[in-house]
Structures are given as C-alpha cells and as structure tokens.
CSV table of C-alpha atoms in Angstrom, one decimal:
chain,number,residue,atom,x,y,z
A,1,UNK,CA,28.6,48.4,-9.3
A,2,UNK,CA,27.9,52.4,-9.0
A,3,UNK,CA,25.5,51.9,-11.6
A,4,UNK,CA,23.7,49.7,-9.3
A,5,UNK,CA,23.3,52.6,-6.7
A,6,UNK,CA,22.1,54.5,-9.0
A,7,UNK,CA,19.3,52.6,-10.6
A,8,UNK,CA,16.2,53.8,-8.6
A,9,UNK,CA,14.3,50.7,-9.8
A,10,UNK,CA,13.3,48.7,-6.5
A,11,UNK,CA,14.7,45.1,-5.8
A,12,UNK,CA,11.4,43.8,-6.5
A,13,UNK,CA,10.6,45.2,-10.1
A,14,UNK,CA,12.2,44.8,-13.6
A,15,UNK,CA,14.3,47.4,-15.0
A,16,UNK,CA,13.4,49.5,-17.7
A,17,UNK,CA,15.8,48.2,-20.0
A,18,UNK,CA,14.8,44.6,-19.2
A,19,UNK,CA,10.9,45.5,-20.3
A,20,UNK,CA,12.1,47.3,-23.5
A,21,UNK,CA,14.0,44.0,-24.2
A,22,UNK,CA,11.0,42.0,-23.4
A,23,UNK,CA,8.8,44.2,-26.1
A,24,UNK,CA,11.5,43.4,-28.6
A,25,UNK,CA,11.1,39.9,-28.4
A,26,UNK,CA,7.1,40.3,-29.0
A,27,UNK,CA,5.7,39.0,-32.4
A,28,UNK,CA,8.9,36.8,-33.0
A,29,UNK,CA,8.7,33.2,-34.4
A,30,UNK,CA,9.5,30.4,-31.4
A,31,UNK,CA,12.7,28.1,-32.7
A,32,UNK,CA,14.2,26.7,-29.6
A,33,UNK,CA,13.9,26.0,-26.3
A,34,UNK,CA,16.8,25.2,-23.9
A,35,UNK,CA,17.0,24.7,-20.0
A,36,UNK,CA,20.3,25.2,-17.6
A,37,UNK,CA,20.0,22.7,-15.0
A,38,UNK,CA,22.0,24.0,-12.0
A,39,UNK,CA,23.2,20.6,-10.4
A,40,UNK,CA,24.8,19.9,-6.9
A,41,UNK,CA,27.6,18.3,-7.8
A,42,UNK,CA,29.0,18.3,-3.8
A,43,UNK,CA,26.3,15.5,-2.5
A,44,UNK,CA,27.8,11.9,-2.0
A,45,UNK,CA,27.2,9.4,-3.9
A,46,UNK,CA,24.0,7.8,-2.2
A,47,UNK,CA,22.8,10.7,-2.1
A,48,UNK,CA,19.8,11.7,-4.5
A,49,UNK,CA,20.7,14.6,-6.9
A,50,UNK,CA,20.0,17.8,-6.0
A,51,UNK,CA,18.8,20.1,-8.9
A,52,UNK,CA,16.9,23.3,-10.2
A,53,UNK,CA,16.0,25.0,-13.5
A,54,UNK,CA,18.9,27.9,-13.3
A,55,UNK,CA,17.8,29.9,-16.6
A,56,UNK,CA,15.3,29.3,-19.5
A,57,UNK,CA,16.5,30.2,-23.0
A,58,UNK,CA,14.5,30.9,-25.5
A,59,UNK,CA,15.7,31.7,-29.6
A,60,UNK,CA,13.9,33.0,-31.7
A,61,UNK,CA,14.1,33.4,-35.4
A,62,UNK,CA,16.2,36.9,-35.2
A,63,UNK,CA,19.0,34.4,-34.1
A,64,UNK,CA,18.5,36.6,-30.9
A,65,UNK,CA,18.2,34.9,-27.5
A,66,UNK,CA,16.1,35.6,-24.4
A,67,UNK,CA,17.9,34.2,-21.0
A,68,UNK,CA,15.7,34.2,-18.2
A,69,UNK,CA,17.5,33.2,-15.0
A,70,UNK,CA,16.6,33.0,-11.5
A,71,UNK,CA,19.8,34.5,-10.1
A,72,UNK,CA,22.4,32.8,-7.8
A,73,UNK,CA,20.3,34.3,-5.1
A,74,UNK,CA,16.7,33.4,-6.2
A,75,UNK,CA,15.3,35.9,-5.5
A,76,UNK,CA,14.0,37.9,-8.9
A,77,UNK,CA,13.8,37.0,-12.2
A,78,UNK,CA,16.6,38.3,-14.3
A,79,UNK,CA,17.3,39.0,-18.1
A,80,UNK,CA,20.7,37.6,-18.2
A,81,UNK,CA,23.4,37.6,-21.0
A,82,UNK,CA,25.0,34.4,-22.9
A,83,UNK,CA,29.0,35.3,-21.6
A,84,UNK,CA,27.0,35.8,-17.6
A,85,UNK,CA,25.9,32.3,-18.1
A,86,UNK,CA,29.2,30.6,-19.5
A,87,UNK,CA,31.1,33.0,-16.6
A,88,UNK,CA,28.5,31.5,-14.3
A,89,UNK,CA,29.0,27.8,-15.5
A,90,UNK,CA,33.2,28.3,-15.7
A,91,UNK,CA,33.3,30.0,-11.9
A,92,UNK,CA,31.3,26.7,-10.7
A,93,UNK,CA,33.2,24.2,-12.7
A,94,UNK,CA,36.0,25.7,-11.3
A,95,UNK,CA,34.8,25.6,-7.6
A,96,UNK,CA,33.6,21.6,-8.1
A,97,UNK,CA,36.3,20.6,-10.4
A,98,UNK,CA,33.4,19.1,-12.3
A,99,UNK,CA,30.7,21.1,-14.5
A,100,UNK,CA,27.8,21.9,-12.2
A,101,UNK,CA,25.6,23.7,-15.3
A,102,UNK,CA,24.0,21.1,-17.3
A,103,UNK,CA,22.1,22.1,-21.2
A,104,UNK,CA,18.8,20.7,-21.9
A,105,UNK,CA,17.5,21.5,-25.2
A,106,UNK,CA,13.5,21.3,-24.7
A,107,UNK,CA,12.4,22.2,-28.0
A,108,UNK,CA,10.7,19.1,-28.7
A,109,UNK,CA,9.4,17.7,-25.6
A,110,UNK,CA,6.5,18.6,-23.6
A,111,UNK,CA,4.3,21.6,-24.3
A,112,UNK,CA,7.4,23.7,-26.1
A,113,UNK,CA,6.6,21.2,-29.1
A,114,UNK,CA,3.5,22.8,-29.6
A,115,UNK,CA,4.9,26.7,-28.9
A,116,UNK,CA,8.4,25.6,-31.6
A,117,UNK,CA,7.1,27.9,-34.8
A,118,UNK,CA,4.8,29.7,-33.0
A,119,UNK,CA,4.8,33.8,-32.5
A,120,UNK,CA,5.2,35.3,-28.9
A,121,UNK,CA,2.7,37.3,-29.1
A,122,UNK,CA,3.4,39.4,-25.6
A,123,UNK,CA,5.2,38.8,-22.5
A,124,UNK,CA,2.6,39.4,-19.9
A,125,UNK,CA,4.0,41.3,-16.2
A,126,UNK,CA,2.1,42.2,-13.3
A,127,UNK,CA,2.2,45.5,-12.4
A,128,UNK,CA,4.1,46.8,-9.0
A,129,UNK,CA,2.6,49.6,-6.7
A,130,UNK,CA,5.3,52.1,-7.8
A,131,UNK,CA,3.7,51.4,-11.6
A,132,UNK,CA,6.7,49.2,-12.5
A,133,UNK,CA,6.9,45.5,-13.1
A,134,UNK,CA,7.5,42.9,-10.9
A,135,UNK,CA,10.2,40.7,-11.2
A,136,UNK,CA,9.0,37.0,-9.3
A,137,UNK,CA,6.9,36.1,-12.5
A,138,UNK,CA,6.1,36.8,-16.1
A,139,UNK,CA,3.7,35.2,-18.6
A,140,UNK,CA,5.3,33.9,-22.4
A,141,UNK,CA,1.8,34.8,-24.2
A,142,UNK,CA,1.7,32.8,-27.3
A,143,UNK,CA,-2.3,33.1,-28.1
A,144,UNK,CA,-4.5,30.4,-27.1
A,145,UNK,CA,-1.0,29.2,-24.8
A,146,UNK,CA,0.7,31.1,-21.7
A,147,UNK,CA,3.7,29.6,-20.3
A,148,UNK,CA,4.3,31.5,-16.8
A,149,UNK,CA,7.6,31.9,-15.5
A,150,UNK,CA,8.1,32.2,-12.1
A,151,UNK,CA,10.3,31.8,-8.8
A,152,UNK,CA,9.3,28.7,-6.5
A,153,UNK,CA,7.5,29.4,-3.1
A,154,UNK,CA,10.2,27.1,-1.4
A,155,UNK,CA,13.4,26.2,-3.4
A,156,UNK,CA,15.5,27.8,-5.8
A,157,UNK,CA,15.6,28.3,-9.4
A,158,UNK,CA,12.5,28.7,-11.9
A,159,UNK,CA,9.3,27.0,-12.1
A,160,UNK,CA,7.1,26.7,-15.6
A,161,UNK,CA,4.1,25.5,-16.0
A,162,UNK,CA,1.5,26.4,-19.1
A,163,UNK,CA,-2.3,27.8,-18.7
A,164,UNK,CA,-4.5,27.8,-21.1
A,165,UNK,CA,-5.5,31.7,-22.6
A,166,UNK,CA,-9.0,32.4,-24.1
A,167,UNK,CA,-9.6,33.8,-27.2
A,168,UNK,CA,-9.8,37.0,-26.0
A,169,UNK,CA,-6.9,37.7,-23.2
C-alpha cells in the first residue's frame, strides 16, 4: 500500500510499468481470446441477470497473457495478474456461496476469429496532459483491425467494439 503513495502517476493515467508491459506484448502472434463475465449472482430468480465484461485476456504465442480488467471500481483500466483474478473470483465465490466469475473463451467467435494468428502490431493510448497515458481506453492495433478497449459511459466493466484502420495508421 506505501507503494501506492508513492507512485506519482495520477488516478487517471497508466503506470509506467503497465506501458513497458504493453510494448512487450507488441509484434506477438494472437492465440486466444477469453472474457470474465462478472455475474450478479444476488438477483432473484425472476429477475433478469445482471452482467458485465470484468477483464479481457488475451495469450499470445509467448504463452504470456495480457489481463485487462476494469477494476472492482470501474473506474480505469488496469493491467491485472492471473492469481488477482482467481483471488478476485475466490473472495466472491466466497461472499455468494456460488461462483460469481464466469470464463468465456472468445477465440472463435465474432471478430477475434479473424485477429486468432494475427500479430499485435501496437497497442495504441491517448496521451494525458501531464504526457502520460490515459487509462479509460486503449486501442489492440492489429493492422487493417483496431479493437478499442474501453470503460462504459454508464455501467461497469469493459466495452469492445472493432474499427476498421487504414493502411496507413
């Protein structure tokens, strides 16, 4: 927790360790997609689930992992770990005495089938007025594709939708 205090990085921006991780993960072959559904498990039964996109993982052909979560406060984009998410998943199921994290594997459905065995080329962020990056949305660049990741106007969780690129951006 000190460390926290002493990280000069405002609320709003990415750390400098999350970027350098970020870079890492540039020019690496696609080879899974999964999605963490974070479910309300404490509605009654008539009522209609409630349910939001809790963390996007993306594997690449490293065998290394990039977790992208929204945060159990919604309110920035965060680079999160595999044992953060299974502490996250066990503290719920706990809580609900039911599991309240539900796995999605997305690699072949929807636009990911297209971005499975492709490279990332970059991962676009815009730029905060201190000259770091902000942390409400980034862009998965794979070429000709951009996925953007981002946090919802209204609502919780993450939202992704794809844009088109042109050749030259």
């Amino acid at each position: 927790n000190q460390g926290q205090h002493e990280d000069p990085t405002p609320s709003a921006c990415f750390r400098r360790e999350e970027v350098s991780l970020f870079q890492s993960f540039e020019n690496q072959t696609l080879i899974e997609v999964n999605y963490y559904l974070w479910l309300d498990v404490t509605l009654a039964a008539s009522e209609r689930p409630y349910r939001f996109l809790y963390a996007l993982e993306l594997v690449f052909e490293s065998g290394e992992a990039l977790l992208l979560s929204s945060g159990e406060d919604s309110e920035a984009i965060r680079v999160i770990s595999a044992e953060v998410l299974l502490e996250t998943a066990t503290r719920l199921q706990q809580l609900h005495g039911q599991p309240t994290i539900q796995r999605i594997q997305r690699s072949r459905q929807g636009f990911w089938t297209e971005l499975v065995g492709k490279k990332l080329a970059a991962i676009q962020l815009a730029r905060h007025e201190s000259g770091l990056y902000l942390n409400e949305a980034l862009m998965l660049d794979f070429g000709t594709t951009g996925i953007v990741v981002e946090l919802p106007e209204v609502g919780e969780g993450l939202e992704i939708r794809e844009v088109y690129l042109s050749a030259g951006s």
